[in-house]
CSV table of C-alpha atoms and ligand atoms in Angstrom, one decimal:
chain,number,residue,atom,x,y,z
Y,64,MET,CA,-19.0,11.6,12.2
Y,65,LYS,CA,-15.4,12.8,11.7
Y,66,ILE,CA,-12.5,10.5,11.7
Y,67,LEU,CA,-8.8,11.4,11.8
Y,68,VAL,CA,-6.7,9.0,9.8
Y,69,VAL,CA,-3.0,8.7,10.9
Y,70,ASN,CA,-0.2,7.1,9.1
Y,71,ALA,CA,3.0,7.3,11.1
Y,72,GLY,CA,6.4,6.7,9.7
Y,73,SER,CA,9.7,6.8,11.5
Y,74,SER,CA,10.3,10.5,10.9
Y,75,SER,CA,7.0,11.4,9.3
Y,76,LEU,CA,3.3,11.5,10.1
Y,77,LYS,CA,0.6,11.9,7.5
Y,78,TYR,CA,-3.0,12.6,8.4
Y,79,GLN,CA,-6.5,13.2,6.9
Y,80,LEU,CA,-9.6,14.4,8.7
Y,81,ILE,CA,-12.5,12.9,6.9
Y,82,ASP,CA,-16.2,13.8,7.3
Y,83,MET,CA,-17.8,10.3,7.1
Y,84,ASP,CA,-21.3,11.7,6.3
Y,85,THR,CA,-19.9,12.8,2.9
Y,86,GLU,CA,-16.6,10.8,2.8
Y,87,LYS,CA,-14.9,14.1,2.0
Y,88,VAL,CA,-11.5,15.1,3.3
Y,89,ILE,CA,-11.8,18.3,5.3
Y,90,ALA,CA,-8.2,18.7,6.2
Y,91,LYS,CA,-5.0,16.8,5.4
Y,92,GLY,CA,-1.3,17.2,5.7
Y,93,GLY,CA,1.9,15.8,7.1
Y,94,CYS,CA,4.8,16.3,9.5
Y,95,GLU,CA,8.3,15.8,8.1
Y,96,ARG,CA,11.6,15.3,9.8
Y,97,ILE,CA,10.2,14.4,13.2
Y,98,GLY,CA,13.1,14.0,15.6
Y,99,ILE,CA,15.4,15.7,13.1
Y,100,ARG,CA,16.4,19.4,12.9
Y,101,GLY,CA,14.2,21.4,10.5
Y,102,SER,CA,10.8,19.7,11.1
Y,103,LYS,CA,7.8,21.0,9.3
Y,104,LEU,CA,4.1,20.5,9.2
Y,105,THR,CA,2.2,21.1,6.0
Y,106,HIS,CA,-1.5,21.5,6.5
Y,107,LYS,CA,-4.2,21.8,3.8
Y,108,THR,CA,-7.9,22.7,4.0
Y,109,SER,CA,-10.4,24.1,1.4
Y,110,ARG,CA,-9.1,27.5,2.5
Y,111,GLY,CA,-5.5,26.8,1.3
Y,112,GLU,CA,-2.2,25.4,2.5
Y,113,THR,CA,-0.2,26.4,5.6
Y,114,ALA,CA,3.4,25.5,6.4
Y,115,ILE,CA,4.4,25.5,10.0
Y,116,GLU,CA,8.1,25.1,10.8
Y,117,LYS,CA,8.5,24.1,14.5
Y,118,ASP,CA,10.7,21.6,16.4
Y,119,MET,CA,9.1,18.2,16.6
Y,120,PRO,CA,11.4,16.1,18.8
Y,121,ASN,CA,8.9,13.2,18.9
Y,122,HIS,CA,5.6,12.0,17.5
Y,123,LYS,CA,3.7,13.3,20.5
Y,124,VAL,CA,4.7,16.9,19.8
Y,125,ALA,CA,3.9,16.3,16.1
Y,126,ILE,CA,0.4,15.0,16.7
Y,127,GLN,CA,-0.2,17.9,19.2
Y,128,LEU,CA,0.8,20.3,16.4
Y,129,VAL,CA,-1.6,18.6,14.0
Y,130,LEU,CA,-4.5,18.9,16.5
Y,131,ASP,CA,-3.6,22.6,17.1
Y,132,ALA,CA,-3.7,23.1,13.3
Y,133,LEU,CA,-7.0,21.3,12.9
Y,134,VAL,CA,-8.7,23.6,15.5
Y,135,HIS,CA,-6.8,26.8,14.6
Y,136,PRO,CA,-9.2,29.8,14.1
Y,137,GLU,CA,-7.5,30.9,10.9
Y,138,TYR,CA,-6.4,27.8,9.1
Y,139,GLY,CA,-8.2,25.0,11.0
Y,140,ALA,CA,-11.1,22.8,9.9
Y,141,ILE,CA,-13.0,22.2,13.1
Y,142,LYS,CA,-13.9,24.2,16.2
Y,143,SER,CA,-12.8,21.8,18.8
Y,144,MET,CA,-11.0,18.5,19.2
Y,145,LYS,CA,-14.3,17.0,20.5
Y,146,GLU,CA,-15.5,17.0,16.9
Y,147,ILE,CA,-13.0,14.2,16.2
Y,148,ASP,CA,-15.1,11.0,16.9
Y,149,ALA,CA,-12.3,8.5,16.4
Y,150,VAL,CA,-8.8,8.0,15.1
Y,151,GLY,CA,-8.0,5.3,12.5
Y,152,HIS,CA,-4.3,4.2,12.5
Y,153,ARG,CA,-2.4,2.4,9.8
Y,154,MET,CA,-0.5,-0.6,11.2
Y,155,VAL,CA,1.6,-2.5,8.8
Y,156,HIS,CA,1.6,-6.0,10.2
Y,157,SER,CA,-1.0,-8.1,12.0
Y,158,ALA,CA,1.0,-11.4,11.9
Y,159,GLU,CA,-1.6,-14.2,12.4
Y,160,ASP,CA,-3.2,-12.3,15.4
Y,161,PHE,CA,-5.7,-10.1,13.7
Y,162,ASP,CA,-7.7,-10.7,10.5
Y,163,ARG,CA,-9.6,-7.4,10.7
Y,164,THR,CA,-9.6,-3.9,12.0
Y,165,VAL,CA,-9.6,-3.8,15.8
Y,166,LEU,CA,-10.0,-1.2,18.6
Y,167,VAL,CA,-6.8,-0.1,20.3
Y,168,THR,CA,-6.5,-1.6,23.8
Y,169,ASP,CA,-3.4,-2.4,26.0
Y,170,GLN,CA,-3.6,-6.0,25.0
Y,171,VAL,CA,-3.8,-5.2,21.3
Y,172,MET,CA,-0.8,-2.9,21.5
Y,173,GLN,CA,1.1,-5.6,23.4
Y,174,LYS,CA,0.6,-8.0,20.5
Y,175,CYS,CA,1.7,-5.3,18.0
Y,176,LYS,CA,4.9,-4.8,20.0
Y,177,GLN,CA,5.6,-8.5,19.9
Y,178,ASN,CA,5.0,-8.5,16.1
Y,179,ALA,CA,7.1,-5.4,15.5
Y,180,GLU,CA,10.2,-7.6,14.6
Y,181,LEU,CA,8.2,-8.9,11.5
Y,182,ALA,CA,8.2,-5.4,10.0
Y,183,PRO,CA,11.1,-3.5,11.7
Y,184,LEU,CA,11.1,-0.6,9.2
Y,185,HIS,CA,7.4,0.2,9.8
Y,186,MET,CA,5.9,-1.2,12.9
Y,187,PRO,CA,8.0,0.7,15.6
Y,188,ALA,CA,6.9,4.0,13.9
Y,189,ASN,CA,3.3,2.9,13.6
Y,190,ILE,CA,3.3,2.0,17.3
Y,191,LEU,CA,4.9,5.4,18.2
Y,192,GLY,CA,2.1,7.1,16.3
Y,193,VAL,CA,-0.6,5.3,18.2
Y,194,GLU,CA,1.0,5.9,21.5
Y,195,ALA,CA,1.4,9.6,20.8
Y,196,CYS,CA,-2.3,9.9,19.9
Y,197,LEU,CA,-3.2,8.0,23.1
Y,198,GLU,CA,-1.3,10.4,25.2
Y,199,VAL,CA,-2.7,13.5,23.5
Y,200,MET,CA,-6.3,12.3,23.1
Y,201,PRO,CA,-6.8,9.6,25.7
Y,202,ASN,CA,-10.6,9.6,25.5
Y,203,THR,CA,-11.0,9.2,21.8
Y,204,PRO,CA,-11.6,5.7,20.4
Y,205,MET,CA,-8.9,4.4,18.0
Y,206,GLY,CA,-9.0,1.7,15.4
Y,207,LEU,CA,-6.0,-0.2,14.0
Y,208,VAL,CA,-6.2,-1.0,10.3
Y,209,PHE,CA,-3.6,-3.6,9.2
Y,210,ASP,CA,-2.0,-3.7,5.7
Y,211,THR,CA,-2.0,-7.5,6.0
Y,212,ALA,CA,-5.6,-8.0,7.0
Y,213,PHE,CA,-7.2,-8.1,3.6
Y,214,HIS,CA,-4.8,-11.0,2.7
Y,215,SER,CA,-5.8,-13.1,5.8
Y,216,THR,CA,-8.4,-14.9,3.6
Y,217,MET,CA,-5.6,-16.6,1.6
Y,218,PRO,CA,-5.9,-20.4,1.8
Y,219,PRO,CA,-3.0,-22.3,3.5
Y,220,HIS,CA,-1.7,-23.6,0.1
Y,221,ALA,CA,-1.2,-19.9,-1.0
Y,222,TYR,CA,0.4,-18.6,2.1
Y,223,MET,CA,2.6,-21.6,3.0
Y,224,TYR,CA,6.3,-21.5,2.1
Y,225,ALA,CA,7.9,-24.9,1.4
Y,226,ILE,CA,9.8,-24.9,4.6
Y,227,ASP,CA,9.7,-27.1,7.7
Y,228,TYR,CA,6.1,-26.9,9.0
Y,229,ASN,CA,7.4,-26.5,12.6
Y,230,ASP,CA,9.3,-23.4,11.6
Y,231,TYR,CA,6.1,-21.9,10.1
Y,232,LYS,CA,4.3,-22.6,13.3
Y,233,GLU,CA,7.0,-21.5,15.7
Y,234,LEU,CA,8.6,-18.6,13.8
Y,235,LYS,CA,5.5,-17.5,11.8
Y,236,ILE,CA,7.4,-17.7,8.5
Y,237,ARG,CA,4.8,-17.5,5.8
Y,238,ARG,CA,3.4,-15.2,3.1
Y,239,TYR,CA,1.4,-12.3,4.6
Y,240,GLY,CA,1.1,-9.8,1.8
Y,241,PHE,CA,0.9,-6.0,2.1
Y,242,HIS,CA,-0.9,-3.0,0.6
Y,243,GLY,CA,-4.1,-4.8,1.8
Y,244,THR,CA,-6.1,-1.6,2.2
Y,245,SER,CA,-5.4,-0.6,-1.4
Y,246,HIS,CA,-6.2,-4.0,-2.9
Y,247,LYS,CA,-9.4,-4.0,-0.8
Y,248,TYR,CA,-10.5,-0.5,-1.9
Y,249,VAL,CA,-9.8,-1.0,-5.6
Y,250,SER,CA,-11.3,-4.5,-5.8
Y,251,GLN,CA,-14.5,-3.3,-4.0
Y,252,GLU,CA,-14.7,-0.3,-6.4
Y,253,ALA,CA,-14.2,-2.7,-9.4
Y,254,ILE,CA,-17.0,-5.0,-8.1
Y,255,LYS,CA,-19.4,-2.0,-7.9
Y,256,TYR,CA,-18.3,-1.0,-11.5
Y,257,LEU,CA,-18.9,-4.6,-12.8
Y,258,GLY,CA,-22.4,-4.5,-11.3
Y,259,LYS,CA,-22.3,-8.3,-10.5
Y,260,PRO,CA,-22.6,-10.0,-7.2
Y,261,ALA,CA,-19.2,-10.0,-5.5
Y,262,GLU,CA,-19.3,-13.9,-5.2
Y,263,GLU,CA,-19.2,-14.2,-9.0
Y,264,THR,CA,-16.2,-11.9,-9.6
Y,265,LYS,CA,-12.5,-12.8,-10.4
Y,266,ILE,CA,-10.3,-9.8,-10.2
Y,267,VAL,CA,-6.5,-9.2,-10.4
Y,268,THR,CA,-5.5,-6.0,-8.7
Y,269,CYS,CA,-2.1,-4.4,-9.5
Y,270,HIS,CA,-0.9,-1.9,-7.0
Y,271,LEU,CA,2.1,-0.4,-8.8
Y,272,GLY,CA,3.9,2.4,-6.9
Y,273,GLY,CA,7.1,2.9,-5.0
Y,274,GLY,CA,6.4,-0.6,-3.7
Y,275,SER,CA,4.3,-2.9,-6.0
Y,276,SER,CA,2.2,-5.9,-5.3
Y,277,ILE,CA,-0.4,-7.9,-7.3
Y,278,SER,CA,-3.4,-9.7,-5.7
Y,279,ALA,CA,-5.9,-12.3,-6.9
Y,280,VAL,CA,-9.3,-11.4,-5.5
Y,281,LYS,CA,-12.0,-14.1,-6.0
Y,282,GLY,CA,-15.5,-13.6,-4.8
Y,283,GLY,CA,-14.4,-10.4,-3.2
Y,284,LYS,CA,-11.8,-12.2,-1.1
Y,285,CYS,CA,-8.0,-12.2,-1.5
Y,286,ILE,CA,-6.8,-15.7,-2.4
Y,287,ASP,CA,-3.2,-14.8,-3.2
Y,288,THR,CA,-0.8,-11.9,-3.3
Y,289,SER,CA,2.8,-11.3,-4.6
Y,290,MET,CA,4.4,-9.8,-1.5
Y,291,GLY,CA,5.5,-12.3,1.1
Y,292,PHE,CA,6.9,-12.5,4.6
Y,293,THR,CA,8.1,-9.0,3.9
Y,294,PRO,CA,7.4,-6.3,1.3
Y,295,LEU,CA,10.7,-7.3,-0.5
Y,296,ALA,CA,9.0,-10.2,-2.3
Y,297,GLY,CA,7.1,-10.3,-5.6
Y,298,VAL,CA,7.7,-8.1,-8.6
Y,299,PRO,CA,10.7,-5.8,-8.9
Y,300,MET,CA,10.0,-2.3,-7.4
Y,301,GLY,CA,11.6,1.1,-7.4
Y,302,THR,CA,14.7,0.0,-5.5
Y,303,ARG,CA,13.6,-3.5,-4.2
Y,304,SER,CA,14.6,-6.6,-6.1
Y,305,GLY,CA,11.4,-8.6,-5.7
Y,306,ASP,CA,11.6,-12.4,-6.0
Y,307,ILE,CA,15.1,-13.7,-6.2
Y,308,ASP,CA,16.8,-17.1,-5.8
Y,309,PRO,CA,17.5,-17.2,-2.0
Y,310,ALA,CA,20.9,-18.8,-2.7
Y,311,VAL,CA,22.0,-15.5,-4.2
Y,312,LEU,CA,22.3,-14.2,-0.6
Y,313,GLU,CA,25.1,-16.6,0.3
Y,314,TYR,CA,26.9,-15.8,-3.0
Y,315,LEU,CA,26.5,-12.0,-2.5
Y,316,ALA,CA,27.7,-12.3,1.1
Y,317,SER,CA,30.9,-14.1,0.1
Y,318,LYS,CA,31.7,-12.0,-2.9
Y,319,LYS,CA,31.0,-8.6,-1.4
Y,320,HIS,CA,31.9,-9.5,2.2
Y,321,PHE,CA,28.3,-8.7,3.3
Y,322,SER,CA,26.5,-9.7,6.5
Y,323,VAL,CA,22.9,-11.1,6.0
Y,324,LEU,CA,21.6,-7.7,7.0
Y,325,ASP,CA,23.9,-6.0,4.4
Y,326,CYS,CA,22.4,-8.4,1.7
Y,327,ILE,CA,18.9,-7.6,2.7
Y,328,ASN,CA,19.6,-3.8,2.6
Y,329,TYR,CA,21.3,-4.3,-0.8
Y,330,LEU,CA,18.2,-6.0,-2.2
Y,331,ASN,CA,15.9,-3.4,-0.6
Y,332,LYS,CA,17.8,-0.3,-1.6
Y,333,ASN,CA,20.1,-1.1,-4.5
Y,334,GLY,CA,17.9,-3.3,-6.6
Y,335,GLY,CA,14.6,-2.9,-8.6
Y,336,VAL,CA,14.3,-0.7,-11.6
Y,337,ALA,CA,16.9,1.7,-10.1
Y,338,GLY,CA,19.4,-1.1,-9.9
Y,339,ILE,CA,18.8,-2.4,-13.4
Y,340,SER,CA,18.7,1.0,-15.1
Y,341,GLY,CA,21.2,3.0,-13.1
Y,342,VAL,CA,18.9,5.9,-13.9
Y,343,SER,CA,16.2,6.3,-11.3
Y,344,SER,CA,13.6,4.5,-9.3
Y,345,ASP,CA,11.0,6.9,-10.6
Y,346,PHE,CA,9.0,5.7,-13.6
Y,347,ARG,CA,8.7,9.2,-15.0
Y,348,ASP,CA,12.5,9.4,-15.3
Y,349,LEU,CA,12.7,5.8,-16.7
Y,350,THR,CA,10.1,6.3,-19.5
Y,351,LYS,CA,11.8,9.6,-20.5
Y,352,ALA,CA,15.3,8.0,-20.5
Y,353,ALA,CA,14.0,5.0,-22.5
Y,354,SER,CA,12.3,7.2,-25.0
Y,355,GLU,CA,15.6,8.9,-25.5
Y,356,GLY,CA,17.3,5.6,-26.3
Y,357,ASN,CA,18.7,4.6,-22.8
Y,358,GLU,CA,18.8,0.8,-23.2
Y,359,ARG,CA,19.2,0.0,-19.5
Y,360,ALA,CA,16.1,2.2,-18.7
Y,361,GLN,CA,14.2,0.2,-21.3
Y,362,LEU,CA,15.5,-3.1,-19.9
Y,363,ALA,CA,14.3,-2.1,-16.4
Y,364,LEU,CA,10.8,-1.2,-17.8
Y,365,ASP,CA,10.7,-4.5,-19.7
Y,366,VAL,CA,11.7,-6.6,-16.6
Y,367,PHE,CA,9.1,-4.8,-14.5
Y,368,SER,CA,6.2,-5.3,-17.0
Y,369,TYR,CA,7.2,-8.9,-17.7
Y,370,CYS,CA,7.2,-9.8,-14.0
Y,371,VAL,CA,3.8,-8.2,-13.5
Y,372,LYS,CA,2.4,-10.0,-16.6
Y,373,LYS,CA,3.6,-13.3,-15.2
Y,374,TYR,CA,1.9,-12.7,-11.9
Y,375,ILE,CA,-1.3,-11.8,-13.6
Y,376,GLY,CA,-1.1,-15.0,-15.7
Y,377,SER,CA,-0.5,-17.1,-12.6
Y,378,TYR,CA,-3.5,-15.6,-10.8
Y,379,ILE,CA,-5.7,-16.2,-13.8
Y,380,ALA,CA,-4.7,-19.8,-13.5
Y,381,ALA,CA,-5.3,-19.8,-9.7
Y,382,MET,CA,-8.8,-18.4,-10.1
Y,383,ASN,CA,-9.6,-20.3,-13.3
Y,384,GLY,CA,-10.5,-17.1,-15.1
Y,385,ILE,CA,-10.6,-13.3,-14.8
Y,386,ASP,CA,-13.4,-10.7,-15.2
Y,387,CYS,CA,-11.4,-7.6,-14.4
Y,388,LEU,CA,-7.8,-6.3,-14.3
Y,389,VAL,CA,-7.2,-3.3,-12.1
Y,390,PHE,CA,-4.3,-0.8,-12.1
Y,391,THR,CA,-3.7,1.5,-9.2
Y,392,ALA,CA,-1.1,3.6,-7.3
Y,393,GLY,CA,1.5,6.0,-8.7
Y,394,ILE,CA,2.6,3.9,-11.7
Y,395,GLY,CA,-0.6,2.0,-12.2
Y,396,GLU,CA,-2.6,5.2,-12.3
Y,397,ASN,CA,-0.2,7.3,-14.4
Y,398,THR,CA,2.4,5.4,-16.4
Y,399,TRP,CA,0.4,4.4,-19.5
Y,400,GLN,CA,3.5,2.8,-21.1
Y,401,VAL,CA,3.6,0.2,-18.3
Y,402,ARG,CA,-0.1,-0.6,-18.7
Y,403,ARG,CA,0.4,-0.9,-22.4
Y,404,ASP,CA,3.4,-3.3,-22.1
Y,405,ILE,CA,1.7,-5.4,-19.4
Y,406,CYS,CA,-1.5,-5.8,-21.4
Y,407,LYS,CA,0.3,-6.5,-24.7
Y,408,ASP,CA,-0.3,-10.0,-26.1
Y,409,MET,CA,-2.8,-11.0,-23.5
Y,410,ASP,CA,-5.7,-11.6,-26.0
Y,411,PHE,CA,-5.5,-15.3,-25.2
Y,412,PHE,CA,-7.0,-14.4,-21.8
Y,413,GLY,CA,-9.5,-12.0,-23.3
Y,414,ILE,CA,-7.5,-8.9,-22.1
Y,415,SER,CA,-7.2,-6.1,-24.6
Y,416,ILE,CA,-7.0,-2.4,-24.1
Y,417,ASP,CA,-8.0,0.7,-26.1
Y,418,GLN,CA,-4.7,2.4,-26.8
Y,419,LEU,CA,-6.2,5.9,-27.0
Y,420,ARG,CA,-8.1,5.6,-23.8
Y,421,ASN,CA,-5.0,4.1,-22.1
Y,422,GLU,CA,-3.0,7.2,-23.0
Y,423,GLN,CA,-5.6,9.6,-21.6
Y,424,LYS,CA,-4.7,11.2,-18.3
Y,425,ASN,CA,-7.0,9.9,-15.6
Y,426,ASP,CA,-9.3,12.5,-13.9
Y,427,GLY,CA,-9.4,10.9,-10.5
Y,428,SER,CA,-12.4,8.6,-11.2
Y,429,ILE,CA,-12.6,5.1,-12.5
Y,430,HIS,CA,-11.1,5.0,-16.0
Y,431,ASP,CA,-12.2,2.1,-18.2
Y,432,ILE,CA,-9.4,1.4,-20.7
Y,433,SER,CA,-10.8,-1.9,-22.1
Y,434,ALA,CA,-11.0,-2.3,-25.8
Y,435,ALA,CA,-14.6,-2.6,-27.1
Y,436,ASP,CA,-14.1,-6.3,-27.8
Y,437,SER,CA,-12.1,-7.1,-24.6
Y,438,LYS,CA,-13.8,-9.9,-22.6
Y,439,VAL,CA,-12.0,-8.7,-19.5
Y,440,LYS,CA,-12.7,-5.2,-18.1
Y,441,VAL,CA,-9.4,-3.3,-17.6
Y,442,LEU,CA,-9.8,-0.5,-15.2
Y,443,VAL,CA,-7.6,2.3,-13.8
Y,444,ILE,CA,-8.8,3.0,-10.3
Y,445,PRO,CA,-7.2,5.7,-8.1
Y,446,THR,CA,-6.5,4.1,-4.7
Y,447,ASN,CA,-7.7,5.6,-1.4
Y,448,GLU,CA,-6.1,3.9,1.5
Y,449,GLU,CA,-7.1,6.6,3.9
Y,450,LEU,CA,-10.8,6.2,3.1
Y,451,VAL,CA,-10.6,2.5,3.8
Y,452,ILE,CA,-9.0,3.2,7.2
Y,453,ALA,CA,-11.7,5.7,8.0
Y,454,ARG,CA,-14.5,3.5,6.8
Y,455,GLU,CA,-13.2,0.5,8.8
Y,456,THR,CA,-12.8,2.6,11.9
Y,457,LYS,CA,-16.4,3.9,11.5
Y,458,GLU,CA,-17.7,0.4,11.1
Y,459,LEU,CA,-15.9,-0.6,14.2
Y,460,LEU,CA,-17.4,2.2,16.2
Y,461,GLU,CA,-20.9,1.4,15.0
Y,462,LYS,CA,-20.6,-2.2,16.1
W,865,ADP,P1,4.5,5.2,-2.8
W,865,ADP,O1,4.5,3.7,-2.7
W,865,ADP,O2,5.7,5.9,-2.4
W,865,ADP,O3,3.2,5.8,-2.1
W,865,ADP,P2,3.2,6.0,-5.3
W,865,ADP,O4,2.1,5.1,-5.3
W,865,ADP,O5,3.0,7.5,-5.0
W,865,ADP,O6,4.4,5.5,-4.3
W,865,ADP,O7,4.0,5.8,-6.7
W,865,ADP,C1,5.1,6.5,-6.9
W,865,ADP,C2,5.7,6.2,-8.3
W,865,ADP,O8,4.7,6.4,-9.3
W,865,ADP,C3,6.8,7.1,-8.7
W,865,ADP,O9,8.0,6.5,-8.3
W,865,ADP,C4,6.7,7.2,-10.1
W,865,ADP,O10,7.5,6.3,-10.7
W,865,ADP,C5,5.3,6.8,-10.5
W,865,ADP,N1,4.6,7.9,-11.2
W,865,ADP,C6,4.5,8.0,-12.6
W,865,ADP,N2,3.8,9.0,-12.9
W,865,ADP,C7,3.4,9.7,-11.8
W,865,ADP,C8,2.7,10.9,-11.5
W,865,ADP,N3,2.2,11.6,-12.5
W,865,ADP,N4,2.5,11.2,-10.2
W,865,ADP,C9,3.1,10.5,-9.3
W,865,ADP,N5,3.7,9.3,-9.5
W,865,ADP,C10,3.9,8.9,-10.7
């Protein structure tokens, strides 16, 4: 069985064609600048990389180009489109309507459109991606895999905000959490590594990338996560502030003559480690600047690690223990200085890492960085959100 995984953004569309018998990627790539002059498709197979520069006025043209590339006699990966058994789409927000992967139907798409206002930066683009595929391949079954679904097992006391209950009910204001496919993948990999029954495990997963979130996974199920109603909440990120006293909004608005939307844009784009450091949102630049004596870059790194550490501590309290701490995504997989700082002085919890192993570059497999005497396993696990989307779509078809 071959599954095409599609992740559509407002001007981009990333894809992977995965052979589910081997779970190997047989082709992958992305379209950039859809709807903007100078659009380009980059397509990779085992035979190499091809760049195709062609106008892509919309997502339908983009997906058609992807399909043409996939079946191309020279640089394609399959003989005919008929070899694609299903498409798995990333959809950011499920609201409270879906707690698992679902098949695309008119009714499901209607619900997604109603929920688009909950994630206005992502959902309209995700929906465009699905609609484009439906037009180009109307007879291929499609699955929708939601970023929020893994978090749907959170108990009410974890997802409720302390606001008027009627507003929660009516306006759906609550914690949803994001990066669910990543937290799900790495927690499942960790459970396999621990070799214990899932029900007996207590895991904290740290997805640290351009956006960052931490989750508490007890018995294989998410019981809490750091992102909230939107992906702006939780720990500080590249350019996002993370948690902040909500009264700051009013103060910012009056001092800077901002509208509410201006305030949110400011917290999304001018905050985080980029805002604190004034150097960059990229942790490679920050660690370099800090090592050269840049104090604000060091401060940004310190704030980031401290906030992640606090979330880990609170989730250990929420689960009454921890067996395994997992780091994943761009920073979690690569920035050893951040892992070192987060795990420093955590011996009270039984968390201790081997410094040499921590500094070793990961080779794409699970990297155990726990010290020999660490009670808690500390693992670096490369995330694979596309594989989760493909696996879930496959399961859906098999049902
Ligand atoms: P996104 O949320 O955009 O998918 P990633 O998970 O790719 O983000 O993480 C990107 C961040 O990871 C970069 O901003 C950078 O700070 C950090 N990073 C550190 N080392 C590396 C590396 N070797 N490769 C990629 N990203 C790295």
